PDB file of C-alpha atoms in Angstrom:
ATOM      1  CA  UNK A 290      24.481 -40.679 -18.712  1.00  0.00           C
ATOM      2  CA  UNK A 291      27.740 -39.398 -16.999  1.00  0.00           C
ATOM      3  CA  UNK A 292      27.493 -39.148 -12.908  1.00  0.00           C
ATOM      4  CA  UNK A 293      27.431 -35.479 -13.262  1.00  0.00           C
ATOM      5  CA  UNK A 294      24.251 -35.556 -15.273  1.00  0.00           C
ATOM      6  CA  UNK A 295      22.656 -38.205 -12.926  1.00  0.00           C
ATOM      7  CA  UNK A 296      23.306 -35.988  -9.816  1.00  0.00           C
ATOM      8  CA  UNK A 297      21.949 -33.367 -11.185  1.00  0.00           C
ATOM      9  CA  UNK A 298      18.918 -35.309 -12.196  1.00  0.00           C
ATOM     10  CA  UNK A 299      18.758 -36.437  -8.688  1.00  0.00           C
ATOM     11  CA  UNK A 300      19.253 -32.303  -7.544  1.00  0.00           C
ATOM     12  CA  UNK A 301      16.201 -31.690 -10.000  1.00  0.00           C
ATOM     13  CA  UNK A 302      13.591 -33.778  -8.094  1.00  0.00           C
ATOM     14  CA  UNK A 303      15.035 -33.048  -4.877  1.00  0.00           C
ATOM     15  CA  UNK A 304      13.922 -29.658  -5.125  1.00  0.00           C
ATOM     16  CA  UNK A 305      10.489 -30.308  -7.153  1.00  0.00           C
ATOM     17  CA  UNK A 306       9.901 -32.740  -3.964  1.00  0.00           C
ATOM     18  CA  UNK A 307      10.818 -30.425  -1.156  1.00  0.00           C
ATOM     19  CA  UNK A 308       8.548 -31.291   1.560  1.00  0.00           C
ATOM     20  CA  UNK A 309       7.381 -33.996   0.645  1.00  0.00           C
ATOM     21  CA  UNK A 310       8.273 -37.583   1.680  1.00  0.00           C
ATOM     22  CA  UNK A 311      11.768 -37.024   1.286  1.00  0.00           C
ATOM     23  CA  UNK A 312      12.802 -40.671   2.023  1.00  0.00           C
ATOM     24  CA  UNK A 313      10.448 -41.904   0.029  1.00  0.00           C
ATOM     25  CA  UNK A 314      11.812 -40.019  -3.278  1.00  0.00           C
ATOM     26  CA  UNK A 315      15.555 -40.895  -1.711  1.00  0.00           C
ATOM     27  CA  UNK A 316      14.538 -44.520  -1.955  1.00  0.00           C
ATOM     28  CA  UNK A 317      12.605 -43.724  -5.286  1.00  0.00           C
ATOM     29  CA  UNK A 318      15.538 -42.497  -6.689  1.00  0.00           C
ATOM     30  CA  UNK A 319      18.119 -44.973  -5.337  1.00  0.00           C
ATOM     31  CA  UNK A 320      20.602 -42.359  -3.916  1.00  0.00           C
ATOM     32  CA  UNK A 321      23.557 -43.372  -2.375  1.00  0.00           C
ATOM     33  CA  UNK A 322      24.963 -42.070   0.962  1.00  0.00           C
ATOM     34  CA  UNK A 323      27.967 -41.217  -1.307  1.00  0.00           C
ATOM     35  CA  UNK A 324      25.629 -39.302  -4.128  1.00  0.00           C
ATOM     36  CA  UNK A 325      23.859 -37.637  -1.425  1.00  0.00           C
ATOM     37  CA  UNK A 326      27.347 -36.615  -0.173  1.00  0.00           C
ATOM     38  CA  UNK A 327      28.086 -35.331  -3.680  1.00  0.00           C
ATOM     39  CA  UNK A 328      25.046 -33.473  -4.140  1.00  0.00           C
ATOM     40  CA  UNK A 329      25.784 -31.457  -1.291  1.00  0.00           C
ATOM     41  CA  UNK A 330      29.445 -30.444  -2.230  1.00  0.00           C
ATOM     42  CA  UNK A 331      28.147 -29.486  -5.933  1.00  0.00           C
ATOM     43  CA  UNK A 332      25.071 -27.416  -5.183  1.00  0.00           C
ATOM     44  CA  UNK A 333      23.686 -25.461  -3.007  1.00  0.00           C
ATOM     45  CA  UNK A 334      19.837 -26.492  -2.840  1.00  0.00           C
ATOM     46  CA  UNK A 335      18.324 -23.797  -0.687  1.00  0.00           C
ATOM     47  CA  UNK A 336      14.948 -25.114  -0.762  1.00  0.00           C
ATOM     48  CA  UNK A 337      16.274 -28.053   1.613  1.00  0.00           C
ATOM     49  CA  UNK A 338      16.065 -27.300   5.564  1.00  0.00           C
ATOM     50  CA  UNK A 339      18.707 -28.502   8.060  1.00  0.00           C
ATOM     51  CA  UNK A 340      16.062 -30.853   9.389  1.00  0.00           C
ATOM     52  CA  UNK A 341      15.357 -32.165   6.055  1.00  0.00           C
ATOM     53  CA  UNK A 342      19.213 -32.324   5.164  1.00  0.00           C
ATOM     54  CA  UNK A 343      19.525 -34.722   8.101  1.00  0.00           C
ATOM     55  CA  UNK A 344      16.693 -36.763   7.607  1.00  0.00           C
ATOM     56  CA  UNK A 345      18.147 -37.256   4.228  1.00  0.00           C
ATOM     57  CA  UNK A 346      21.561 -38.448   5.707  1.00  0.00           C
ATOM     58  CA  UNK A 347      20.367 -40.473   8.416  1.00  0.00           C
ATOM     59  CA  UNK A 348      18.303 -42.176   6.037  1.00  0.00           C
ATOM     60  CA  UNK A 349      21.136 -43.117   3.910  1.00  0.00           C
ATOM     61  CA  UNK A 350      23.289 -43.796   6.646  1.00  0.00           C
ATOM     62  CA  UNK A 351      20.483 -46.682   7.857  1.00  0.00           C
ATOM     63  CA  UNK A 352      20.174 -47.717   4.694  1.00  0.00           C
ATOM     64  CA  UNK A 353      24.375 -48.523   4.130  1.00  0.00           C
ATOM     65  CA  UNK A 354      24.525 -49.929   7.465  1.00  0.00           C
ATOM     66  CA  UNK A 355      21.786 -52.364   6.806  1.00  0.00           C
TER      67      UNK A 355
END
């Protein structure tokens, strides 16, 4: 599966998961800081708030840090 295919996997649950326990499917999914990073230059995903957006990337952030 080419990275294009996997982000958009990843894009796919994001938004069947909206509102839910987004860290939880971020750690279920094993996204990167760098993927997430991707994901958000390649689509849009209206269905994600600001808030949620940043819990997403401070998540990830932890996460690379640790």
């Amino acid at each position: 599966m080419t990275a294009e295919q996997q982000l958009g996997l990843a894009e796919a649950q994001l938004l069947h998961r909206a509102g839910e326990n987004l860290t939880a499917l971020v750690d279920a999914m094993g996204l990167t800081l760098a993927e997430w990073q991707q994901l958000q230059s390649d689509y849009v995903m209206p269905y994600l708030s600001d808030d949620d957006r940043a819990t997403i990337t401070q998540h990830l952030q932890n996460e690379a840090a640790a």
